[in-house]
Coordinates of N, CA and C in Angstrom, one line a residue:
Chain T
D21 N 52.7 -46.5 -54.4 CA 51.4 -47.3 -54.7 C 50.0 -45.8 -54.8
S22 N 49.7 -45.3 -55.6 CA 48.4 -44.8 -54.9 C 47.1 -45.2 -54.6
G23 N 46.9 -46.3 -55.1 CA 45.9 -47.3 -54.8 C 45.0 -46.9 -56.0
V24 N 45.2 -46.0 -56.9 CA 45.0 -46.1 -58.2 C 45.1 -47.1 -59.3
T25 N 44.9 -47.9 -59.7 CA 45.0 -48.8 -60.9 C 44.2 -48.0 -62.4
Q26 N 45.4 -47.8 -63.5 CA 44.7 -47.8 -64.5 C 45.1 -48.9 -65.7
T27 N 44.1 -49.7 -66.7 CA 44.5 -50.4 -67.4 C 44.0 -49.6 -68.7
P28 N 44.5 -50.2 -70.3 CA 46.6 -50.4 -69.9 C 47.0 -49.9 -69.6
K29 N 48.2 -50.2 -69.8 CA 49.8 -49.7 -69.7 C 49.9 -48.9 -71.0
H30 N 50.0 -49.4 -71.9 CA 49.9 -49.2 -73.3 C 48.9 -49.4 -74.1
L31 N 48.8 -48.5 -75.2 CA 48.1 -48.7 -76.2 C 48.2 -48.1 -77.4
I32 N 48.6 -48.9 -78.4 CA 49.1 -48.3 -80.1 C 47.6 -48.9 -80.8
T33 N 47.4 -47.9 -81.8 CA 45.6 -47.7 -82.4 C 45.8 -47.1 -83.7
A34 N 45.3 -47.0 -84.8 CA 45.6 -46.1 -85.8 C 44.3 -45.2 -85.6
T35 N 44.6 -44.2 -86.9 CA 43.7 -43.4 -86.5 C 42.0 -43.4 -87.1
G36 N 41.1 -43.0 -86.7 CA 39.8 -43.0 -86.6 C 39.6 -44.2 -85.9
Q37 N 40.0 -45.3 -85.3 CA 39.8 -46.4 -84.6 C 38.6 -45.5 -83.2
R38 N 38.6 -46.2 -82.1 CA 38.4 -46.3 -80.8 C 38.7 -46.9 -79.9
V39 N 38.9 -46.3 -78.7 CA 39.8 -47.2 -77.5 C 38.9 -46.7 -75.9
T40 N 38.9 -47.5 -75.5 CA 38.4 -47.8 -73.7 C 39.7 -47.7 -73.0
L41 N 39.8 -46.9 -72.1 CA 41.1 -46.6 -70.9 C 40.1 -47.2 -69.7
R42 N 40.4 -47.4 -68.8 CA 39.8 -48.1 -67.8 C 40.6 -47.5 -66.4
C43 N 39.7 -47.5 -65.1 CA 40.2 -46.4 -64.2 C 39.7 -47.4 -63.2
S44 N 40.6 -47.6 -61.7 CA 39.8 -48.0 -60.5 C 40.1 -47.1 -59.7
P45 N 39.1 -46.2 -58.9 CA 40.0 -45.3 -57.9 C 40.2 -46.2 -56.9
R46 N 41.0 -45.5 -55.7 CA 41.0 -46.0 -54.4 C 39.9 -46.5 -53.5
S47 N 39.5 -47.5 -53.1 CA 38.6 -47.7 -52.5 C 38.1 -46.4 -51.4
G48 N 36.8 -46.3 -51.7 CA 35.9 -45.8 -50.8 C 36.0 -44.4 -51.5
D49 N 36.7 -43.9 -52.5 CA 36.8 -42.3 -53.5 C 35.5 -42.9 -53.9
L50 N 34.8 -41.7 -54.0 CA 33.6 -41.3 -54.8 C 33.9 -40.5 -56.3
S51 N 35.1 -39.8 -56.2 CA 35.3 -39.0 -57.1 C 35.9 -39.3 -58.2
V52 N 36.3 -39.5 -59.8 CA 37.0 -39.7 -60.4 C 37.5 -38.5 -61.9
Y53 N 38.6 -38.2 -61.8 CA 38.8 -37.7 -62.8 C 39.7 -37.9 -64.2
W54 N 39.8 -37.0 -65.3 CA 40.3 -37.2 -66.1 C 41.2 -36.8 -66.5
Y55 N 42.4 -37.0 -66.6 CA 43.4 -35.7 -66.9 C 44.1 -36.4 -69.0
Q56 N 44.5 -34.9 -69.3 CA 45.4 -35.7 -70.6 C 46.9 -34.9 -70.8
Q57 N 47.6 -35.5 -70.8 CA 49.1 -35.2 -70.9 C 49.6 -34.8 -71.8
S58 N 49.9 -33.9 -72.5 CA 50.7 -34.0 -74.2 C 51.7 -33.4 -73.7
L59 N 53.2 -33.3 -75.0 CA 53.9 -32.1 -75.0 C 53.6 -30.6 -75.3
D60 N 52.5 -30.6 -76.3 CA 52.4 -29.1 -76.7 C 50.9 -28.6 -75.6
Q61 N 50.4 -29.5 -75.1 CA 49.1 -28.7 -74.6 C 49.1 -29.1 -73.3
G62 N 50.5 -30.0 -72.4 CA 50.5 -29.8 -70.9 C 49.6 -30.9 -70.5
L63 N 49.3 -30.6 -69.3 CA 48.3 -31.7 -68.6 C 47.2 -30.5 -68.3
Q64 N 46.4 -31.4 -68.8 CA 44.7 -30.6 -68.9 C 43.8 -31.3 -68.9
F65 N 42.4 -31.0 -67.7 CA 41.5 -31.5 -66.8 C 40.8 -31.9 -68.2
L66 N 40.2 -32.8 -68.1 CA 38.9 -33.3 -68.8 C 38.0 -33.0 -68.2
I67 N 37.4 -34.6 -67.6 CA 36.0 -34.7 -67.0 C 36.0 -35.2 -65.6
Q68 N 35.4 -35.0 -64.7 CA 34.9 -35.3 -63.6 C 34.1 -36.3 -63.3
Y69 N 33.7 -37.2 -62.8 CA 33.0 -38.1 -62.2 C 32.3 -37.9 -60.3
Y70 N 31.3 -38.1 -59.7 CA 31.5 -38.4 -58.5 C 30.5 -39.4 -58.2
N71 N 30.1 -40.3 -58.1 CA 29.2 -41.1 -56.8 C 28.3 -41.6 -58.5
G72 N 28.8 -42.1 -59.9 CA 28.3 -42.1 -60.9 C 27.9 -41.4 -61.8
E73 N 27.5 -40.1 -61.2 CA 27.3 -38.6 -61.9 C 28.1 -37.9 -62.7
E74 N 27.8 -37.0 -63.7 CA 29.3 -36.2 -64.7 C 29.3 -34.8 -63.6
R75 N 30.5 -34.5 -62.6 CA 30.0 -33.7 -62.2 C 30.9 -32.2 -62.9
A76 N 31.5 -32.3 -63.3 CA 32.4 -30.9 -64.1 C 32.9 -31.3 -65.3
K77 N 33.2 -30.8 -66.5 CA 33.6 -30.6 -67.3 C 34.7 -29.8 -67.9
G78 N 36.2 -30.1 -68.1 CA 37.1 -29.3 -68.5 C 37.0 -29.4 -70.1
N79 N 38.3 -29.4 -70.7 CA 38.5 -29.2 -71.7 C 38.2 -30.7 -73.0
I80 N 37.1 -31.5 -72.5 CA 37.2 -32.3 -73.3 C 36.1 -32.5 -74.8
L81 N 36.9 -32.4 -75.9 CA 36.2 -33.0 -77.3 C 35.6 -33.7 -77.1
E82 N 34.6 -33.3 -78.0 CA 32.9 -34.3 -78.3 C 33.4 -35.9 -78.8
R83 N 34.4 -35.8 -79.2 CA 34.5 -37.1 -79.3 C 34.6 -38.1 -78.2
F84 N 35.2 -37.8 -77.4 CA 35.4 -38.4 -75.9 C 34.5 -38.1 -75.0
S85 N 34.1 -39.4 -74.6 CA 33.0 -39.6 -73.4 C 33.3 -40.3 -72.3
A86 N 33.0 -40.4 -71.2 CA 33.1 -41.0 -70.1 C 31.9 -41.3 -69.5
Q87 N 32.4 -42.3 -68.3 CA 31.4 -42.6 -67.4 C 31.7 -43.3 -66.4
Q88 N 31.1 -43.4 -65.3 CA 31.2 -44.3 -63.9 C 30.5 -44.7 -63.6
F89 N 30.5 -46.5 -63.2 CA 30.1 -47.6 -63.3 C 29.0 -47.2 -61.5
P90 N 28.6 -48.7 -61.0 CA 28.0 -48.6 -59.7 C 29.1 -49.4 -58.7
D91 N 30.2 -49.6 -59.3 CA 31.1 -50.2 -58.8 C 32.7 -49.3 -58.2
L92 N 32.2 -47.9 -59.1 CA 32.6 -46.7 -59.1 C 33.8 -46.5 -60.3
H93 N 34.6 -47.7 -60.8 CA 35.4 -47.8 -61.7 C 35.1 -46.7 -62.9
S94 N 35.5 -45.7 -63.5 CA 35.4 -45.4 -64.5 C 35.6 -45.5 -65.9
E95 N 35.6 -45.5 -67.0 CA 35.6 -45.4 -68.2 C 36.0 -44.4 -69.2
L96 N 36.9 -44.1 -69.9 CA 36.8 -43.0 -70.8 C 37.3 -43.5 -72.2
N97 N 36.1 -43.2 -72.9 CA 36.1 -43.6 -74.1 C 36.4 -42.4 -75.1
L98 N 37.5 -42.8 -76.0 CA 38.1 -41.7 -77.5 C 37.5 -42.4 -78.4
S99 N 37.3 -42.0 -79.7 CA 36.8 -42.1 -80.5 C 37.1 -41.3 -81.6
S100 N 37.0 -41.6 -83.3 CA 37.5 -40.9 -84.4 C 38.7 -40.4 -83.8
L101 N 39.8 -41.6 -83.4 CA 41.0 -41.0 -83.1 C 42.0 -40.5 -84.2
E102 N 42.5 -39.5 -83.8 CA 43.4 -38.9 -84.9 C 45.1 -38.3 -84.2
L103 N 45.9 -38.0 -84.9 CA 47.3 -38.4 -84.2 C 47.5 -37.5 -83.1
G104 N 47.1 -36.5 -83.0 CA 46.8 -35.2 -82.1 C 46.5 -35.9 -80.6
D105 N 45.9 -37.0 -80.7 CA 45.1 -37.7 -79.5 C 46.2 -38.4 -78.7
S106 N 46.9 -38.8 -79.1 CA 48.2 -39.2 -78.8 C 48.9 -38.7 -77.2
A107 N 48.7 -39.6 -76.3 CA 49.2 -38.8 -75.2 C 49.3 -39.7 -74.3
L108 N 49.7 -38.9 -72.7 CA 49.2 -40.1 -71.5 C 48.0 -39.9 -70.8
Y109 N 46.9 -40.6 -70.8 CA 45.5 -40.3 -69.8 C 45.8 -40.4 -68.6
F110 N 45.8 -39.4 -67.6 CA 45.9 -40.5 -66.2 C 44.1 -40.3 -65.3
C111 N 44.1 -40.7 -64.7 CA 42.8 -40.9 -63.9 C 43.4 -40.3 -62.5
A112 N 42.7 -40.1 -62.3 CA 42.6 -39.6 -60.3 C 41.7 -39.6 -59.2
S113 N 41.7 -40.2 -58.3 CA 40.6 -40.2 -57.5 C 40.4 -39.6 -56.3
S114 N 39.5 -38.9 -55.7 CA 39.6 -38.1 -54.8 C 38.4 -38.6 -53.5
G115 N 38.9 -38.0 -52.1 CA 37.5 -38.9 -51.0 C 37.0 -37.5 -50.8
S116 N 36.5 -37.5 -49.1 CA 36.1 -36.4 -48.5 C 37.0 -35.0 -49.0
V117 N 38.2 -35.3 -48.3 CA 39.3 -34.4 -48.2 C 39.4 -33.6 -49.5
G118 N 39.3 -34.2 -50.8 CA 39.5 -32.9 -51.6 C 41.3 -33.4 -52.9
E119 N 41.9 -34.6 -51.6 CA 43.1 -34.6 -52.4 C 43.4 -35.3 -53.4
Q120 N 44.0 -35.0 -54.5 CA 43.4 -36.3 -56.0 C 44.9 -37.2 -55.5
F121 N 44.6 -38.3 -56.3 CA 45.3 -39.3 -55.8 C 45.3 -40.3 -57.4
F122 N 46.9 -40.1 -58.3 CA 46.9 -40.1 -59.3 C 47.3 -41.2 -59.8
G123 N 46.3 -42.0 -60.8 CA 47.1 -43.7 -61.2 C 48.5 -43.2 -62.0
P124 N 49.0 -44.4 -63.1 CA 50.1 -44.0 -62.9 C 50.2 -43.9 -64.7
G125 N 48.6 -43.7 -65.2 CA 48.5 -43.2 -66.4 C 48.5 -44.6 -67.4
T126 N 47.8 -44.1 -68.5 CA 48.0 -44.7 -70.1 C 48.2 -44.5 -71.4
R127 N 49.2 -44.9 -71.5 CA 50.1 -43.7 -73.0 C 49.4 -44.5 -74.3
L128 N 48.7 -43.6 -74.7 CA 47.7 -44.3 -76.2 C 49.0 -43.4 -77.5
T129 N 49.0 -44.3 -78.0 CA 49.7 -44.0 -79.3 C 48.7 -44.4 -80.6
V130 N 48.3 -43.1 -81.3 CA 47.6 -43.0 -82.7 C 48.6 -42.9 -83.5
L131 N 48.2 -44.0 -84.4 CA 49.6 -44.4 -85.9 C 48.9 -43.6 -86.9
Chain D
G17 N 39.9 -17.4 -67.8 CA 39.7 -18.3 -66.8 C 41.1 -18.7 -66.1
D18 N 41.1 -20.1 -65.1 CA 42.0 -19.6 -64.3 C 43.5 -20.2 -64.8
S19 N 44.5 -19.8 -64.5 CA 46.1 -20.4 -65.0 C 46.8 -20.1 -64.0
V20 N 48.0 -20.9 -64.6 CA 49.1 -21.3 -63.8 C 50.5 -21.0 -64.4
T21 N 51.0 -20.5 -64.0 CA 52.4 -20.3 -64.8 C 53.6 -20.3 -64.2
Q22 N 54.8 -21.3 -64.6 CA 56.1 -21.7 -64.2 C 56.9 -21.5 -64.5
M23 N 58.2 -21.8 -64.7 CA 59.7 -22.0 -65.2 C 59.7 -23.4 -65.7
E24 N 59.8 -23.3 -67.3 CA 59.7 -25.0 -67.5 C 61.1 -25.6 -67.6
G25 N 61.7 -24.8 -67.7 CA 63.2 -25.6 -67.7 C 63.8 -26.3 -68.5
P26 N 64.1 -27.0 -68.8 CA 65.5 -28.1 -67.7 C 65.3 -27.2 -66.6
V27 N 65.7 -26.9 -65.3 CA 66.2 -26.1 -64.2 C 67.6 -27.5 -64.1
T28 N 69.1 -27.3 -64.2 CA 70.1 -28.1 -63.6 C 71.0 -27.5 -62.4
L29 N 70.8 -28.3 -61.3 CA 71.8 -27.6 -60.4 C 72.5 -29.1 -59.4
S30 N 73.5 -28.6 -58.7 CA 74.6 -29.5 -58.7 C 73.1 -30.2 -56.9
E31 N 73.8 -30.9 -56.8 CA 73.2 -31.7 -55.7 C 73.9 -30.4 -54.1
E32 N 73.0 -30.3 -53.2 CA 72.6 -29.6 -51.7 C 72.6 -28.3 -52.5
A33 N 72.5 -27.9 -53.5 CA 72.2 -26.3 -53.9 C 70.9 -26.1 -53.7
F34 N 70.6 -24.4 -53.7 CA 69.2 -24.0 -53.3 C 68.6 -24.1 -54.4
L35 N 67.4 -24.8 -54.1 CA 66.1 -25.2 -55.4 C 65.2 -23.3 -54.9
T36 N 64.9 -23.0 -56.1 CA 63.6 -22.0 -56.2 C 62.8 -22.9 -57.4
I37 N 61.5 -23.0 -57.5 CA 60.8 -23.0 -58.9 C 59.8 -22.2 -59.0
N38 N 59.3 -20.9 -59.3 CA 58.6 -19.5 -59.2 C 57.5 -20.3 -59.9
C39 N 56.3 -19.9 -59.4 CA 55.3 -20.5 -59.9 C 54.1 -19.1 -59.6
T40 N 53.1 -18.4 -60.7 CA 52.7 -17.6 -60.4 C 50.8 -18.4 -60.9
Y41 N 50.1 -17.2 -60.2 CA 48.7 -17.9 -60.8 C 47.5 -16.9 -61.4
T42 N 46.2 -17.0 -62.1 CA 45.6 -16.3 -61.8 C 44.5 -17.0 -61.3
A43 N 43.3 -16.2 -60.7 CA 42.0 -16.9 -60.7 C 40.7 -16.0 -60.0
T44 N 40.0 -16.6 -60.5 CA 38.6 -15.4 -60.0 C 38.4 -15.8 -58.5
G45 N 38.5 -16.3 -57.9 CA 38.0 -16.4 -56.2 C 39.3 -17.1 -55.6
Y46 N 38.7 -17.9 -54.4 CA 40.1 -18.1 -53.8 C 40.7 -19.0 -53.7
P47 N 41.6 -19.8 -54.2 CA 41.5 -21.4 -54.9 C 42.5 -21.7 -53.9
S48 N 42.9 -23.0 -53.6 CA 43.9 -23.8 -52.8 C 45.4 -23.7 -54.1
L49 N 46.1 -24.1 -53.7 CA 47.1 -24.4 -54.3 C 48.0 -25.6 -54.0
F50 N 48.9 -26.3 -55.1 CA 49.5 -27.6 -54.7 C 50.6 -27.5 -55.7
W51 N 51.8 -28.1 -55.6 CA 52.6 -28.6 -56.2 C 53.2 -30.1 -56.0
Y52 N 52.4 -30.8 -57.1 CA 52.8 -32.1 -57.5 C 54.1 -32.8 -58.4
V53 N 54.8 -33.6 -57.8 CA 56.1 -33.6 -58.6 C 55.7 -35.1 -59.3
Q54 N 56.0 -35.2 -60.6 CA 55.9 -36.4 -60.8 C 57.5 -37.1 -61.4
Y55 N 58.1 -38.4 -61.1 CA 59.1 -39.0 -61.3 C 59.0 -39.8 -62.7
P56 N 60.2 -40.1 -63.1 CA 60.1 -41.1 -64.8 C 59.3 -41.9 -64.7
G57 N 58.2 -42.0 -65.5 CA 57.4 -42.9 -65.9 C 56.4 -43.4 -64.6
E58 N 56.3 -42.5 -63.8 CA 55.4 -42.8 -63.1 C 54.0 -42.0 -63.3
G59 N 53.1 -41.7 -62.0 CA 51.8 -41.1 -62.3 C 52.2 -39.5 -61.0
L60 N 51.2 -38.9 -61.0 CA 51.5 -37.4 -60.0 C 51.2 -37.6 -58.6
Q61 N 52.3 -37.1 -57.9 CA 51.7 -37.4 -56.6 C 51.9 -35.8 -55.4
L62 N 51.2 -36.0 -55.0 CA 51.0 -34.6 -54.0 C 52.1 -34.3 -53.3
L63 N 52.8 -33.2 -53.6 CA 54.0 -32.8 -52.7 C 54.1 -32.0 -51.4
L64 N 53.2 -31.5 -51.8 CA 52.5 -30.2 -50.8 C 51.4 -29.0 -51.4
K65 N 50.3 -29.0 -50.2 CA 49.6 -28.2 -50.8 C 49.5 -26.5 -49.7
A66 N 48.5 -25.7 -50.1 CA 48.0 -24.5 -49.2 C 46.7 -23.8 -49.4
T67 N 45.9 -23.7 -48.3 CA 44.4 -23.8 -48.5 C 44.0 -22.3 -48.5
K68 N 45.0 -21.2 -48.1 CA 44.4 -20.1 -47.8 C 45.6 -19.0 -47.8
A69 N 45.6 -17.9 -48.0 CA 46.5 -16.9 -47.8 C 47.4 -17.1 -46.8
D70 N 48.7 -17.3 -47.1 CA 49.7 -16.5 -45.9 C 50.2 -18.4 -45.3
D71 N 49.4 -19.4 -45.9 CA 49.5 -20.9 -45.3 C 50.6 -21.3 -46.0
K72 N 51.6 -21.9 -45.1 CA 53.0 -22.2 -45.7 C 52.8 -24.2 -45.8
G73 N 52.9 -24.5 -47.4 CA 52.5 -26.6 -47.2 C 54.0 -26.4 -47.0
S74 N 54.6 -28.0 -46.5 CA 55.8 -28.4 -46.5 C 55.7 -29.6 -46.5
N75 N 56.8 -30.4 -47.1 CA 57.2 -32.0 -46.9 C 58.2 -32.3 -47.5
K76 N 58.8 -33.1 -46.9 CA 60.2 -34.1 -47.4 C 61.2 -32.4 -47.8
G77 N 61.6 -31.9 -47.2 CA 62.4 -30.5 -47.0 C 62.0 -29.4 -48.3
F78 N 61.1 -29.6 -48.7 CA 59.9 -28.8 -49.7 C 59.1 -27.6 -48.9
E79 N 59.0 -26.1 -49.2 CA 58.2 -25.4 -48.9 C 57.4 -24.9 -49.8
A80 N 56.6 -24.5 -49.5 CA 56.1 -23.4 -50.4 C 54.7 -21.9 -50.0
T81 N 54.8 -21.0 -49.7 CA 53.7 -20.2 -49.1 C 53.1 -19.3 -49.9
Y82 N 51.6 -19.6 -49.8 CA 50.9 -19.0 -50.2 C 50.6 -17.8 -50.2
R83 N 50.8 -17.0 -51.6 CA 51.2 -15.4 -51.5 C 50.1 -14.6 -51.7
K84 N 49.3 -14.4 -51.5 CA 48.2 -14.0 -52.4 C 48.3 -12.5 -53.1
E85 N 48.9 -11.4 -52.0 CA 49.4 -10.1 -53.1 C 50.5 -9.8 -54.1
T86 N 51.1 -11.5 -54.0 CA 52.2 -11.3 -55.6 C 51.1 -12.5 -56.4
T87 N 49.9 -13.6 -56.1 CA 49.4 -14.0 -56.2 C 50.8 -15.5 -57.1
S88 N 51.7 -15.8 -56.0 CA 52.6 -16.5 -55.4 C 52.4 -17.8 -55.0
F89 N 53.4 -19.1 -55.3 CA 53.2 -20.1 -54.5 C 54.7 -20.6 -55.3
H90 N 55.6 -20.4 -54.8 CA 57.2 -20.6 -55.4 C 57.5 -22.0 -54.5
L91 N 58.1 -23.1 -55.0 CA 58.7 -23.9 -54.2 C 60.0 -23.8 -54.1
E92 N 60.4 -24.2 -52.4 CA 61.9 -23.9 -52.7 C 62.1 -25.4 -51.7
K93 N 63.5 -25.5 -51.6 CA 64.3 -26.4 -51.1 C 65.7 -26.2 -50.7
G94 N 66.1 -26.2 -49.3 CA 67.2 -25.9 -49.0 C 68.7 -26.3 -49.4
S95 N 68.4 -27.6 -50.1 CA 69.4 -28.6 -50.1 C 69.1 -29.9 -51.0
V96 N 69.2 -30.0 -52.6 CA 68.5 -31.0 -53.4 C 69.1 -32.1 -53.4
Q97 N 68.8 -33.1 -53.5 CA 69.7 -34.4 -53.9 C 69.4 -34.9 -55.1
V98 N 70.0 -35.8 -55.7 CA 70.1 -36.4 -56.6 C 68.5 -37.3 -56.8
S99 N 68.1 -37.1 -55.9 CA 66.9 -38.5 -55.8 C 65.4 -37.2 -56.3
D100 N 66.3 -35.9 -56.0 CA 64.6 -34.8 -56.1 C 64.9 -34.4 -57.9
S101 N 65.9 -35.3 -58.4 CA 65.8 -34.9 -60.0 C 64.3 -35.8 -60.3
A102 N 63.1 -34.9 -60.7 CA 61.8 -35.3 -61.5 C 61.4 -34.2 -62.5
V103 N 59.8 -33.8 -62.5 CA 59.2 -33.0 -63.1 C 58.0 -32.4 -61.5
Y104 N 58.4 -30.9 -61.8 CA 57.6 -30.4 -60.6 C 56.4 -29.5 -61.0
F105 N 54.9 -29.7 -60.7 CA 53.8 -29.2 -61.2 C 53.2 -28.1 -60.1
C106 N 53.4 -27.1 -60.3 CA 52.3 -26.2 -59.5 C 50.4 -26.4 -60.2
A107 N 49.9 -26.0 -59.3 CA 48.3 -26.5 -59.6 C 47.1 -25.9 -58.5
L108 N 46.3 -25.4 -59.5 CA 45.0 -24.6 -58.4 C 44.1 -25.2 -58.6
S109 N 43.0 -25.0 -57.5 CA 41.9 -25.6 -57.2 C 40.8 -24.6 -57.1
E110 N 39.7 -24.3 -57.5 CA 38.7 -23.4 -57.4 C 38.1 -24.3 -55.9
G111 N 38.1 -25.4 -56.0 CA 37.5 -25.9 -54.9 C 37.6 -27.2 -54.1
G112 N 38.8 -26.3 -53.7 CA 39.8 -26.9 -52.6 C 40.5 -28.5 -52.7
G113 N 40.6 -28.7 -54.2 CA 41.4 -30.3 -54.4 C 39.8 -30.8 -54.9
A114 N 38.7 -30.6 -54.7 CA 37.8 -31.6 -55.1 C 37.1 -30.9 -56.5
D115 N 37.2 -30.6 -57.7 CA 37.3 -30.7 -58.5 C 38.5 -30.2 -59.4
G116 N 38.5 -30.2 -60.7 CA 39.5 -30.4 -61.8 C 40.3 -29.7 -61.4
L117 N 41.5 -29.7 -61.5 CA 42.9 -29.2 -61.2 C 43.4 -28.3 -62.5
T118 N 44.0 -27.2 -62.4 CA 44.5 -26.3 -63.3 C 46.3 -26.5 -63.3
F119 N 46.7 -26.9 -64.3 CA 48.2 -26.8 -64.0 C 49.0 -25.9 -65.1
G120 N 50.3 -25.9 -63.8 CA 51.4 -25.2 -65.0 C 51.6 -26.6 -66.3
K121 N 52.9 -25.8 -66.8 CA 53.2 -26.7 -67.8 C 54.6 -27.9 -67.1
G122 N 54.5 -27.5 -66.0 CA 55.8 -28.4 -65.3 C 57.2 -28.3 -65.6
T123 N 58.0 -28.5 -64.2 CA 59.1 -27.9 -64.5 C 60.2 -28.7 -64.4
H124 N 61.1 -29.3 -65.4 CA 61.8 -30.6 -65.3 C 63.0 -30.0 -64.5
L125 N 63.3 -30.8 -63.3 CA 64.3 -30.5 -62.4 C 65.7 -31.4 -62.7
I126 N 66.7 -31.2 -62.8 CA 68.0 -32.5 -63.0 C 69.1 -31.6 -61.9
I127 N 69.0 -32.3 -61.2 CA 70.2 -33.0 -60.1 C 71.4 -33.6 -60.3
Q128 N 72.5 -32.5 -60.2 CA 74.0 -33.3 -60.6 C 74.8 -33.9 -59.4
P129 N 75.3 -34.6 -59.6 CA 76.1 -34.9 -58.3 C 77.8 -34.3 -58.3

């Protein structure tokens, strides 16, 4: 158990809809990262937050957004969903050492 | 931009065989290098890491050496077990692990008894 929790575990929705994925980092970790894992693109970094502020952006679509709240949990919002957004979404957190600990992921299926 | 290339597999070996999974990278600076492992239905776990040239990372019998001259970080294990069956990802970070990781496509390893 990495100490990073993600909810929900599975999510099934339709094209055009909007969903929110939630992540709670390990106790004391200030950084949260979001990754997307799909069969065709592999594992891709989406975005990083540090203590409530956006720190770095990767290959995140404009339809996607994230935020980190004062209690350090983070949410990834995916809107106008397309079939191609079906993937596993992982959250990771890190402290001062920089080692990233990954959550179990949320499997999103867009029908 | 940064990139990581690794053999995708599947790689099928018999128990107690020697394992090598190749990984090469392209980076603009001097990255830190990582191997992560993903067991079925689980998230990624850090297996080992190296932060500078000639460093050797090791854990659970696995080893990898940071080779700057060949831009490589090959994963090795002398004697694999059935329990090592998983997907292995090579990754790099320009920020010592405190930034977004760049991953290879992953290598699916299957160990047969």
